[in-house]
PDB file of C-alpha atoms in Angstrom:
ATOM      1  CA  MET A   1     -95.860 120.025  46.942  1.00 37.00           C
ATOM      2  CA  ASN A   2     -93.941 116.838  46.351  1.00 45.00           C
ATOM      3  CA  SER A   3     -92.713 114.910  49.392  1.00 50.00           C
ATOM      4  CA  TYR A   4     -89.308 114.153  47.953  1.00 62.00           C
ATOM      5  CA  ALA A   5     -87.618 112.601  50.927  1.00 71.00           C
ATOM      6  CA  SER A   6     -88.197 111.552  54.481  1.00 83.00           C
ATOM      7  CA  GLY A   7     -85.865 110.124  57.025  1.00 85.00           C
ATOM      8  CA  ASN A   8     -86.061 108.283  60.327  1.00 88.00           C
ATOM      9  CA  LYS A   9     -83.323 109.152  62.769  1.00 90.00           C
ATOM     10  CA  ILE A  10     -83.008 106.283  65.207  1.00 90.00           C
ATOM     11  CA  ARG A  11     -81.178 106.269  68.491  1.00 90.00           C
ATOM     12  CA  HIS A  12     -79.125 103.123  69.044  1.00 84.00           C
ATOM     13  CA  GLY A  13     -80.044 100.443  71.567  1.00 84.00           C
ATOM     14  CA  GLN A  14     -78.855 100.463  75.155  1.00 84.00           C
ATOM     15  CA  SER A  15     -75.065 100.064  75.419  1.00 85.00           C
ATOM     16  CA  THR A  16     -73.060  98.726  78.340  1.00 80.00           C
ATOM     17  CA  ASP A  17     -71.785 102.269  78.938  1.00 81.00           C
ATOM     18  CA  ASN A  18     -75.351 103.581  79.107  1.00 79.00           C
ATOM     19  CA  VAL A  19     -75.847 101.850  82.451  1.00 77.00           C
ATOM     20  CA  ARG A  20     -72.497 102.964  83.873  1.00 79.00           C
ATOM     21  CA  HIS A  21     -73.303 106.706  83.911  1.00 81.00           C
ATOM     22  CA  VAL A  22     -70.050 107.593  82.195  1.00 90.00           C
ATOM     23  CA  TRP A  23     -69.185 109.911  79.334  1.00 93.00           C
ATOM     24  CA  ALA A  24     -69.418 107.760  76.207  1.00 91.00           C
ATOM     25  CA  GLY A  25     -69.205 109.678  72.974  1.00 93.00           C
ATOM     26  CA  TRP A  26     -66.616 107.996  70.780  1.00 95.00           C
ATOM     27  CA  ALA A  27     -65.964 105.258  73.348  1.00 90.00           C
ATOM     28  CA  ASP A  28     -67.017 102.110  71.512  1.00 89.00           C
ATOM     29  CA  ALA A  29     -69.078 100.054  73.941  1.00 86.00           C
ATOM     30  CA  PRO A  30     -71.284  97.247  72.575  1.00 87.00           C
ATOM     31  CA  LEU A  31     -75.011  96.884  73.143  1.00 85.00           C
ATOM     32  CA  SER A  32     -76.095  95.576  76.553  1.00 83.00           C
ATOM     33  CA  GLN A  33     -78.000  92.337  77.149  1.00 77.00           C
ATOM     34  CA  HIS A  34     -81.236  94.145  76.341  1.00 70.00           C
ATOM     35  CA  GLY A  35     -80.878  93.376  72.649  1.00 61.00           C
ATOM     36  CA  SER A  36     -84.564  92.473  72.558  1.00 60.00           C
ATOM     37  CA  LEU A  37     -85.354  96.181  72.545  1.00 75.00           C
ATOM     38  CA  THR A  38     -83.403  96.615  69.318  1.00 85.00           C
ATOM     39  CA  GLU A  39     -84.903  93.495  67.782  1.00 88.00           C
ATOM     40  CA  ALA A  40     -88.356  94.935  68.514  1.00 90.00           C
ATOM     41  CA  LEU A  41     -87.284  98.081  66.675  1.00 93.00           C
ATOM     42  CA  GLY A  42     -86.398  96.027  63.613  1.00 93.00           C
ATOM     43  CA  VAL A  43     -89.774  94.295  63.678  1.00 93.00           C
ATOM     44  CA  TYR A  44     -91.517  97.657  64.059  1.00 94.00           C
ATOM     45  CA  PHE A  45     -89.854  99.020  60.907  1.00 95.00           C
ATOM     46  CA  SER A  46     -90.098  95.780  58.922  1.00 95.00           C
ATOM     47  CA  GLN A  47     -92.971  97.155  56.834  1.00 93.00           C
ATOM     48  CA  THR A  48     -91.208 100.473  56.212  1.00 94.00           C
ATOM     49  CA  LEU A  49     -89.297 100.083  52.965  1.00 94.00           C
ATOM     50  CA  PHE A  50     -86.125 102.088  53.356  1.00 96.00           C
ATOM     51  CA  THR A  51     -84.277 103.357  50.300  1.00 96.00           C
ATOM     52  CA  LYS A  52     -81.023 103.080  52.250  1.00 97.00           C
ATOM     53  CA  ILE A  53     -79.936 102.615  55.874  1.00 97.00           C
ATOM     54  CA  TYR A  54     -76.995 104.575  57.289  1.00 97.00           C
ATOM     55  CA  ALA A  55     -75.290 104.212  60.662  1.00 97.00           C
ATOM     56  CA  SER A  56     -72.510 105.576  62.773  1.00 97.00           C
ATOM     57  CA  PRO A  57     -69.575 103.126  62.826  1.00 97.00           C
ATOM     58  CA  LEU A  58     -69.695 102.923  66.640  1.00 95.00           C
ATOM     59  CA  LYS A  59     -70.749  99.406  67.706  1.00 93.00           C
ATOM     60  CA  ARG A  60     -73.930 100.426  69.500  1.00 93.00           C
ATOM     61  CA  ALA A  61     -75.246 102.189  66.380  1.00 94.00           C
ATOM     62  CA  ALA A  62     -73.921  99.792  63.722  1.00 95.00           C
ATOM     63  CA  THR A  63     -75.322  96.759  65.568  1.00 93.00           C
ATOM     64  CA  THR A  64     -78.701  98.460  65.958  1.00 93.00           C
ATOM     65  CA  ALA A  65     -78.716  99.289  62.239  1.00 96.00           C
ATOM     66  CA  ALA A  66     -77.821  95.702  61.343  1.00 95.00           C
ATOM     67  CA  LEU A  67     -80.857  94.448  63.282  1.00 94.00           C
ATOM     68  CA  VAL A  68     -83.100  96.960  61.509  1.00 96.00           C
ATOM     69  CA  LEU A  69     -81.639  95.882  58.152  1.00 97.00           C
ATOM     70  CA  ALA A  70     -82.105  92.179  58.938  1.00 96.00           C
ATOM     71  CA  ALA A  71     -85.841  92.738  59.486  1.00 96.00           C
ATOM     72  CA  GLN A  72     -86.322  94.465  56.116  1.00 97.00           C
ATOM     73  CA  PRO A  73     -88.096  92.386  53.462  1.00 95.00           C
ATOM     74  CA  ALA A  74     -86.110  91.040  50.520  1.00 95.00           C
ATOM     75  CA  PRO A  75     -84.473  92.478  48.610  1.00 94.00           C
ATOM     76  CA  GLN A  76     -82.940  94.331  51.542  1.00 95.00           C
ATOM     77  CA  PRO A  77     -81.950  97.958  50.915  1.00 97.00           C
ATOM     78  CA  PRO A  78     -78.328  99.055  50.470  1.00 97.00           C
ATOM     79  CA  HIS A  79     -76.599 100.237  53.610  1.00 98.00           C
ATOM     80  CA  ASP A  80     -73.553 102.081  54.900  1.00 98.00           C
ATOM     81  CA  PHE A  81     -72.612 101.580  58.542  1.00 97.00           C
ATOM     82  CA  THR A  82     -69.387 103.630  58.354  1.00 97.00           C
ATOM     83  CA  VAL A  83     -70.716 107.213  58.370  1.00 98.00           C
ATOM     84  CA  LYS A  84     -68.334 109.057  60.697  1.00 97.00           C
ATOM     85  CA  SER A  85     -70.219 112.358  60.448  1.00 98.00           C
ATOM     86  CA  ILE A  86     -73.120 110.900  62.482  1.00 97.00           C
ATOM     87  CA  LYS A  87     -71.002 109.625  65.372  1.00 97.00           C
ATOM     88  CA  GLU A  88     -71.800 110.946  68.836  1.00 96.00           C
ATOM     89  CA  GLN A  89     -70.136 114.064  70.199  1.00 96.00           C
ATOM     90  CA  ASN A  90     -66.517 113.377  71.174  1.00 97.00           C
ATOM     91  CA  PHE A  91     -65.927 113.996  74.896  1.00 96.00           C
ATOM     92  CA  GLY A  92     -62.131 113.777  74.731  1.00 97.00           C
ATOM     93  CA  VAL A  93     -60.418 113.112  78.050  1.00 97.00           C
ATOM     94  CA  ALA A  94     -63.801 112.651  79.746  1.00 96.00           C
ATOM     95  CA  GLU A  95     -64.563 109.487  77.749  1.00 96.00           C
ATOM     96  CA  GLY A  96     -65.198 106.634  80.185  1.00 94.00           C
ATOM     97  CA  LYS A  97     -65.105 108.979  83.192  1.00 94.00           C
ATOM     98  CA  PRO A  98     -68.102 109.301  85.552  1.00 93.00           C
ATOM     99  CA  TRP A  99     -70.389 112.254  84.917  1.00 89.00           C
ATOM    100  CA  CYS A 100     -71.000 114.567  87.877  1.00 90.00           C
ATOM    101  CA  PHE A 101     -73.022 117.628  88.806  1.00 88.00           C
ATOM    102  CA  PRO A 102     -71.125 120.938  89.041  1.00 88.00           C
ATOM    103  CA  ASP A 103     -70.657 122.466  92.505  1.00 87.00           C
ATOM    104  CA  ASN A 104     -73.376 124.801  93.701  1.00 80.00           C
ATOM    105  CA  ARG A 105     -72.625 128.521  93.849  1.00 64.00           C
ATOM    106  CA  THR A 106     -69.159 128.252  92.348  1.00 73.00           C
ATOM    107  CA  SER A 107     -67.660 129.684  89.175  1.00 83.00           C
ATOM    108  CA  LYS A 108     -65.124 126.961  88.514  1.00 88.00           C
ATOM    109  CA  SER A 109     -64.021 126.602  84.930  1.00 91.00           C
ATOM    110  CA  LEU A 110     -64.178 123.266  83.178  1.00 93.00           C
ATOM    111  CA  SER A 111     -60.378 123.062  83.232  1.00 93.00           C
ATOM    112  CA  GLU A 112     -60.428 123.446  87.021  1.00 93.00           C
ATOM    113  CA  TYR A 113     -62.893 120.583  87.335  1.00 94.00           C
ATOM    114  CA  MET A 114     -60.768 118.438  85.037  1.00 95.00           C
ATOM    115  CA  SER A 115     -57.675 119.161  87.120  1.00 95.00           C
ATOM    116  CA  GLU A 116     -59.590 117.632  90.063  1.00 94.00           C
ATOM    117  CA  GLY A 117     -60.499 114.573  88.009  1.00 94.00           C
ATOM    118  CA  ARG A 118     -64.162 115.619  87.766  1.00 95.00           C
ATOM    119  CA  TYR A 119     -66.250 115.901  84.601  1.00 95.00           C
ATOM    120  CA  PRO A 120     -69.497 117.902  84.765  1.00 93.00           C
ATOM    121  CA  THR A 121     -71.422 119.040  81.696  1.00 91.00           C
ATOM    122  CA  PRO A 122     -69.457 121.706  79.764  1.00 92.00           C
ATOM    123  CA  ARG A 123     -71.049 125.130  79.561  1.00 88.00           C
ATOM    124  CA  PRO A 124     -71.859 126.601  76.119  1.00 86.00           C
ATOM    125  CA  GLY A 125     -68.647 127.152  74.171  1.00 86.00           C
ATOM    126  CA  GLU A 126     -66.618 124.802  76.386  1.00 92.00           C
ATOM    127  CA  ARG A 127     -65.262 121.383  75.501  1.00 95.00           C
ATOM    128  CA  PHE A 128     -63.307 118.681  77.235  1.00 97.00           C
ATOM    129  CA  THR A 129     -59.633 118.493  76.268  1.00 96.00           C
ATOM    130  CA  ASP A 130     -59.307 116.664  72.929  1.00 97.00           C
ATOM    131  CA  GLY A 131     -63.109 116.668  72.580  1.00 97.00           C
ATOM    132  CA  GLU A 132     -65.750 118.506  70.564  1.00 96.00           C
ATOM    133  CA  SER A 133     -67.831 121.521  71.509  1.00 95.00           C
ATOM    134  CA  ASP A 134     -71.528 121.825  70.676  1.00 94.00           C
ATOM    135  CA  GLU A 135     -70.481 124.020  67.746  1.00 95.00           C
ATOM    136  CA  ASP A 136     -68.150 121.306  66.460  1.00 96.00           C
ATOM    137  CA  LEU A 137     -71.008 118.793  66.628  1.00 96.00           C
ATOM    138  CA  ALA A 138     -73.335 121.188  64.796  1.00 96.00           C
ATOM    139  CA  ALA A 139     -70.785 121.628  61.999  1.00 97.00           C
ATOM    140  CA  ARG A 140     -70.400 117.864  61.662  1.00 98.00           C
ATOM    141  CA  ALA A 141     -74.177 117.417  61.542  1.00 98.00           C
ATOM    142  CA  MET A 142     -74.396 119.959  58.721  1.00 97.00           C
ATOM    143  CA  GLN A 143     -71.703 118.001  56.879  1.00 97.00           C
ATOM    144  CA  ALA A 144     -73.871 114.875  57.208  1.00 98.00           C
ATOM    145  CA  VAL A 145     -76.882 116.760  55.848  1.00 97.00           C
ATOM    146  CA  ASN A 146     -74.884 117.940  52.837  1.00 95.00           C
ATOM    147  CA  GLU A 147     -73.096 114.669  52.098  1.00 96.00           C
ATOM    148  CA  VAL A 148     -75.640 112.020  53.138  1.00 97.00           C
ATOM    149  CA  ILE A 149     -79.162 113.449  53.112  1.00 96.00           C
ATOM    150  CA  MET A 150     -79.220 116.078  50.359  1.00 94.00           C
ATOM    151  CA  PRO A 151     -78.134 113.606  47.623  1.00 94.00           C
ATOM    152  CA  HIS A 152     -81.313 111.631  48.387  1.00 95.00           C
ATOM    153  CA  VAL A 153     -83.413 114.789  48.183  1.00 93.00           C
ATOM    154  CA  ARG A 154     -81.982 115.536  44.728  1.00 92.00           C
ATOM    155  CA  SER A 155     -82.287 111.921  43.593  1.00 92.00           C
ATOM    156  CA  ALA A 156     -85.946 111.773  44.649  1.00 91.00           C
ATOM    157  CA  ALA A 157     -86.659 115.099  42.956  1.00 89.00           C
ATOM    158  CA  ARG A 158     -85.144 113.918  39.669  1.00 90.00           C
ATOM    159  CA  ALA A 159     -87.161 110.683  39.768  1.00 90.00           C
ATOM    160  CA  GLY A 160     -90.387 112.348  40.910  1.00 89.00           C
ATOM    161  CA  ARG A 161     -90.898 109.836  43.706  1.00 89.00           C
ATOM    162  CA  ALA A 162     -90.175 109.815  47.403  1.00 91.00           C
ATOM    163  CA  GLU A 163     -87.165 108.211  49.054  1.00 94.00           C
ATOM    164  CA  HIS A 164     -87.133 107.100  52.677  1.00 96.00           C
ATOM    165  CA  ILE A 165     -83.809 106.701  54.469  1.00 96.00           C
ATOM    166  CA  ALA A 166     -82.850 105.706  58.010  1.00 97.00           C
ATOM    167  CA  LEU A 167     -79.922 107.112  59.993  1.00 97.00           C
ATOM    168  CA  VAL A 168     -78.982 105.199  63.141  1.00 96.00           C
ATOM    169  CA  SER A 169     -77.061 107.599  65.326  1.00 96.00           C
ATOM    170  CA  HIS A 170     -76.778 108.916  68.883  1.00 94.00           C
ATOM    171  CA  GLY A 171     -78.813 111.191  71.132  1.00 93.00           C
ATOM    172  CA  LEU A 172     -76.865 114.424  70.890  1.00 94.00           C
ATOM    173  CA  CYS A 173     -75.995 113.929  67.254  1.00 96.00           C
ATOM    174  CA  ILE A 174     -79.616 113.278  66.309  1.00 96.00           C
ATOM    175  CA  GLY A 175     -80.656 116.582  67.835  1.00 95.00           C
ATOM    176  CA  ALA A 176     -77.918 118.313  65.881  1.00 95.00           C
ATOM    177  CA  LEU A 177     -79.030 116.618  62.670  1.00 96.00           C
ATOM    178  CA  ILE A 178     -82.609 117.768  63.133  1.00 95.00           C
ATOM    179  CA  ARG A 179     -81.535 121.334  63.810  1.00 94.00           C
ATOM    180  CA  ALA A 180     -79.266 121.306  60.754  1.00 95.00           C
ATOM    181  CA  LEU A 181     -82.091 120.032  58.552  1.00 95.00           C
ATOM    182  CA  LEU A 182     -84.537 122.631  59.839  1.00 94.00           C
ATOM    183  CA  THR A 183     -82.138 125.408  58.856  1.00 92.00           C
ATOM    184  CA  ARG A 184     -82.672 124.238  55.248  1.00 91.00           C
ATOM    185  CA  ASP A 185     -86.341 125.197  55.446  1.00 91.00           C
ATOM    186  CA  SER A 186     -87.020 128.000  52.960  1.00 86.00           C
ATOM    187  CA  SER A 187     -89.145 129.867  55.514  1.00 78.00           C
ATOM    188  CA  LYS A 188     -85.891 130.714  57.334  1.00 69.00           C
ATOM    189  CA  VAL A 189     -87.636 130.222  60.677  1.00 71.00           C
ATOM    190  CA  ALA A 190     -85.172 129.044  63.311  1.00 67.00           C
ATOM    191  CA  PRO A 191     -86.126 125.942  65.329  1.00 68.00           C
ATOM    192  CA  THR A 192     -88.002 126.972  68.464  1.00 71.00           C
ATOM    193  CA  ARG A 193     -87.929 123.710  70.399  1.00 80.00           C
ATOM    194  CA  GLU A 194     -85.246 121.545  71.913  1.00 82.00           C
ATOM    195  CA  TYR A 195     -84.886 118.149  70.265  1.00 88.00           C
ATOM    196  CA  THR A 196     -83.728 116.271  73.340  1.00 86.00           C
ATOM    197  CA  GLY A 197     -85.045 113.427  75.490  1.00 83.00           C
ATOM    198  CA  MET A 198     -85.069 110.287  73.348  1.00 89.00           C
ATOM    199  CA  GLN A 199     -84.660 106.950  75.066  1.00 89.00           C
ATOM    200  CA  ASN A 200     -82.638 104.103  73.564  1.00 89.00           C
ATOM    201  CA  THR A 201     -84.100 102.880  70.230  1.00 91.00           C
ATOM    202  CA  ALA A 202     -86.561 105.784  70.055  1.00 93.00           C
ATOM    203  CA  TRP A 203     -86.837 107.547  66.711  1.00 95.00           C
ATOM    204  CA  ALA A 204     -87.598 110.860  65.040  1.00 95.00           C
ATOM    205  CA  ARG A 205     -88.885 111.581  61.534  1.00 95.00           C
ATOM    206  CA  VAL A 206     -88.169 114.543  59.267  1.00 95.00           C
ATOM    207  CA  VAL A 207     -90.014 115.109  55.974  1.00 94.00           C
ATOM    208  CA  ILE A 208     -88.408 117.208  53.234  1.00 93.00           C
ATOM    209  CA  LYS A 209     -90.562 118.617  50.451  1.00 89.00           C
ATOM    210  CA  MET A 210     -89.665 120.791  47.507  1.00 86.00           C
ATOM    211  CA  GLN A 211     -91.506 124.087  47.434  1.00 85.00           C
ATOM    212  CA  ASP A 212     -94.010 124.765  44.622  1.00 78.00           C
ATOM    213  CA  VAL A 213     -93.589 121.420  42.846  1.00 78.00           C
ATOM    214  CA  ALA A 214     -96.572 119.197  42.030  1.00 71.00           C
ATOM    215  CA  ASN A 215     -96.660 115.626  43.286  1.00 72.00           C
ATOM    216  CA  SER A 216     -94.678 113.078  41.244  1.00 74.00           C
ATOM    217  CA  THR A 217     -93.261 115.758  38.957  1.00 80.00           C
ATOM    218  CA  PRO A 218     -89.607 115.078  38.081  1.00 85.00           C
ATOM    219  CA  VAL A 219     -87.308 118.080  38.509  1.00 85.00           C
ATOM    220  CA  ASP A 220     -84.014 118.604  36.717  1.00 87.00           C
ATOM    221  CA  LEU A 221     -81.403 119.325  39.393  1.00 84.00           C
ATOM    222  CA  ALA A 222     -77.623 119.495  39.253  1.00 84.00           C
ATOM    223  CA  ASP A 223     -75.619 117.952  42.082  1.00 84.00           C
ATOM    224  CA  GLU A 224     -74.757 121.373  43.479  1.00 83.00           C
ATOM    225  CA  ASP A 225     -78.321 122.742  43.341  1.00 82.00           C
ATOM    226  CA  THR A 226     -80.011 123.623  46.617  1.00 79.00           C
ATOM    227  CA  PRO A 227     -83.707 124.001  45.810  1.00 81.00           C
ATOM    228  CA  PRO A 228     -86.167 125.818  48.141  1.00 88.00           C
ATOM    229  CA  LEU A 229     -87.391 123.235  50.636  1.00 91.00           C
ATOM    230  CA  ILE A 230     -90.094 122.748  53.229  1.00 91.00           C
ATOM    231  CA  VAL A 231     -88.611 120.782  56.147  1.00 94.00           C
ATOM    232  CA  THR A 232     -90.849 119.418  58.903  1.00 92.00           C
ATOM    233  CA  ALA A 233     -89.996 117.370  61.978  1.00 93.00           C
ATOM    234  CA  THR A 234     -93.149 115.252  62.134  1.00 93.00           C
ATOM    235  CA  ASP A 235     -92.198 112.868  64.964  1.00 94.00           C
ATOM    236  CA  PHE A 236     -89.763 112.927  67.852  1.00 94.00           C
ATOM    237  CA  GLY A 237     -89.030 110.449  70.628  1.00 93.00           C
ATOM    238  CA  ARG A 238     -91.414 107.794  69.273  1.00 93.00           C
ATOM    239  CA  ALA A 239     -91.004 104.428  70.998  1.00 92.00           C
ATOM    240  CA  ASP A 240     -94.215 102.548  70.172  1.00 91.00           C
ATOM    241  CA  HIS A 241     -92.241  99.321  69.794  1.00 90.00           C
ATOM    242  CA  LEU A 242     -91.304  99.367  73.484  1.00 87.00           C
ATOM    243  CA  VAL A 243     -94.815  99.637  74.932  1.00 86.00           C
ATOM    244  CA  LYS A 244     -95.294  95.920  75.601  1.00 77.00           C
ATOM    245  CA  LEU A 245     -91.695  95.100  76.500  1.00 75.00           C
ATOM    246  CA  LYS A 246     -90.332  94.755  80.026  1.00 65.00           C
ATOM    247  CA  LEU A 247     -86.701  95.054  81.089  1.00 56.00           C
ATOM    248  CA  SER A 248     -85.288  92.162  83.060  1.00 52.00           C
ATOM    249  CA  ALA A 249     -83.561  92.904  86.351  1.00 50.00           C
ATOM    250  CA  GLY A 250     -79.896  92.306  87.045  1.00 45.00           C
ATOM    251  CA  GLY A 251     -76.622  92.595  85.124  1.00 42.00           C
ATOM    252  CA  THR A 252     -76.330  95.364  82.572  1.00 39.00           C
ATOM    253  CA  GLY A 253     -80.118  95.460  82.430  1.00 42.00           C
ATOM    254  CA  LYS A 254     -80.531  96.963  85.884  1.00 39.00           C
ATOM    255  CA  ILE A 255     -80.998 100.451  84.465  1.00 40.00           C
ATOM    256  CA  ALA A 256     -84.684 100.586  85.469  1.00 34.00           C
ATOM    257  CA  HIS A 257     -83.676  99.930  89.075  1.00 28.00           C
ATOM    258  CA  ASP A 258     -80.843 102.439  89.361  1.00 35.00           C
ATOM    259  CA  PRO A 259     -81.872 105.508  91.420  1.00 32.00           C
ATOM    260  CA  LYS A 260     -79.126 107.600  89.806  1.00 41.00           C
ATOM    261  CA  GLN A 261     -80.488 107.019  86.320  1.00 38.00           C
ATOM    262  CA  ARG A 262     -82.887 109.964  86.490  1.00 37.00           C
ATOM    263  CA  ASP A 263     -80.038 112.403  86.968  1.00 36.00           C
ATOM    264  CA  ILE A 264     -77.910 111.008  84.183  1.00 34.00           C
ATOM    265  CA  ARG A 265     -80.853 111.056  81.832  1.00 30.00           C
ATOM    266  CA  ALA A 266     -81.475 114.699  82.601  1.00 35.00           C
ATOM    267  CA  PHE A 267     -77.889 115.395  81.702  1.00 33.00           C
ATOM    268  CA  PHE A 268     -77.672 113.339  78.584  1.00 38.00           C
ATOM    269  CA  SER A 269     -80.987 114.577  77.393  1.00 35.00           C
ATOM    270  CA  GLY A 270     -79.407 117.932  77.029  1.00 32.00           C
ATOM    271  CA  ALA A 271     -81.358 119.206  80.021  1.00 33.00           C
ATOM    272  CA  ALA A 272     -78.111 120.564  81.377  1.00 28.00           C
ATOM    273  CA  LYS A 273     -77.470 122.435  78.140  1.00 27.00           C
ATOM    274  CA  THR A 274     -78.944 125.800  77.254  1.00 22.00           C
ATOM    275  CA  VAL A 275     -79.151 124.971  73.557  1.00 23.00           C
ATOM    276  CA  ALA A 276     -79.181 121.580  71.925  1.00 24.00           C
ATOM    277  CA  THR A 277     -80.335 119.539  69.013  1.00 24.00           C
ATOM    278  CA  LYS A 278     -79.246 116.319  70.315  1.00 26.00           C
ATOM    279  CA  HIS A 279     -81.373 113.535  68.972  1.00 26.00           C
ATOM    280  CA  CYS A 280     -79.887 110.611  69.371  1.00 27.00           C
ATOM    281  CA  GLU A 281     -80.057 110.927  73.247  1.00 29.00           C
ATOM    282  CA  SER A 282     -81.594 114.058  74.529  1.00 27.00           C
ATOM    283  CA  ASP A 283     -83.027 113.395  77.934  1.00 26.00           C
ATOM    284  CA  ALA A 284     -82.057 109.944  77.421  1.00 28.00           C
ATOM    285  CA  ARG A 285     -78.442 110.029  77.432  1.00 33.00           C
ATOM    286  CA  ASP A 286     -79.108 106.952  79.376  1.00 41.00           C
ATOM    287  CA  GLY A 287     -75.576 106.974  80.482  1.00 45.00           C
ATOM    288  CA  ILE A 288     -74.244 109.374  77.944  1.00 54.00           C
ATOM    289  CA  GLY A 289     -73.862 108.525  74.330  1.00 66.00           C
TER     290      GLY A 289
END
């Protein structure tokens, strides 16, 4: 089997909204003062030669991707930091609003909560007004697979050599991307685990191989061909680059000292969802988005 393509899906660095415990999907907050975490990520991947680096256009992802790109050896790979299909889930009217737990032993609808100015996690099938549902996010992730990732799979197959791309995205979107990729596996086995719980700058890796093709054997494929694939999520939530780093106290870096952070992480990790593929934040919605 030829390992035609692999991809690292990287969650962006900590944003200023991540420490505010607010809904931040398409809200465009910059990275917090803990930029050293993202710089460490760039150093960590400096010996990984990416074929191309992609990023969501939201500041927290695009800035993270730029730091990863800057650490790549010359000649640096091509990049595209304008990929809208890998933006975080859109939370509509809840953007910038504090997240809250739902009331115990009540059957309030999401619209009733919103009428009270409260914004708990939507139940399956629900969405905030003007926002996206989990199904909407899943459809967008599949679009990204088709338009961004599959061209690299075909290109690598034609050349008979592997390509390695990076996608810098967001917690929930990363989970959706992984689920979408796993549905391309020719075994037709549905994903059995939840891809949630990645902290800021953590990463996942998915390897895509073409079935029944010898190593380094070029394959003639048309642009519309969808060959039988073996898709494997080999890593999830890796954060080796953070092991020796310490967060400083104070300012937007006080996240490690905030007693509410555990709850918001549980929510953003998708722990409050019954089904999720959210990579790019999973348990670590460190303040959502």
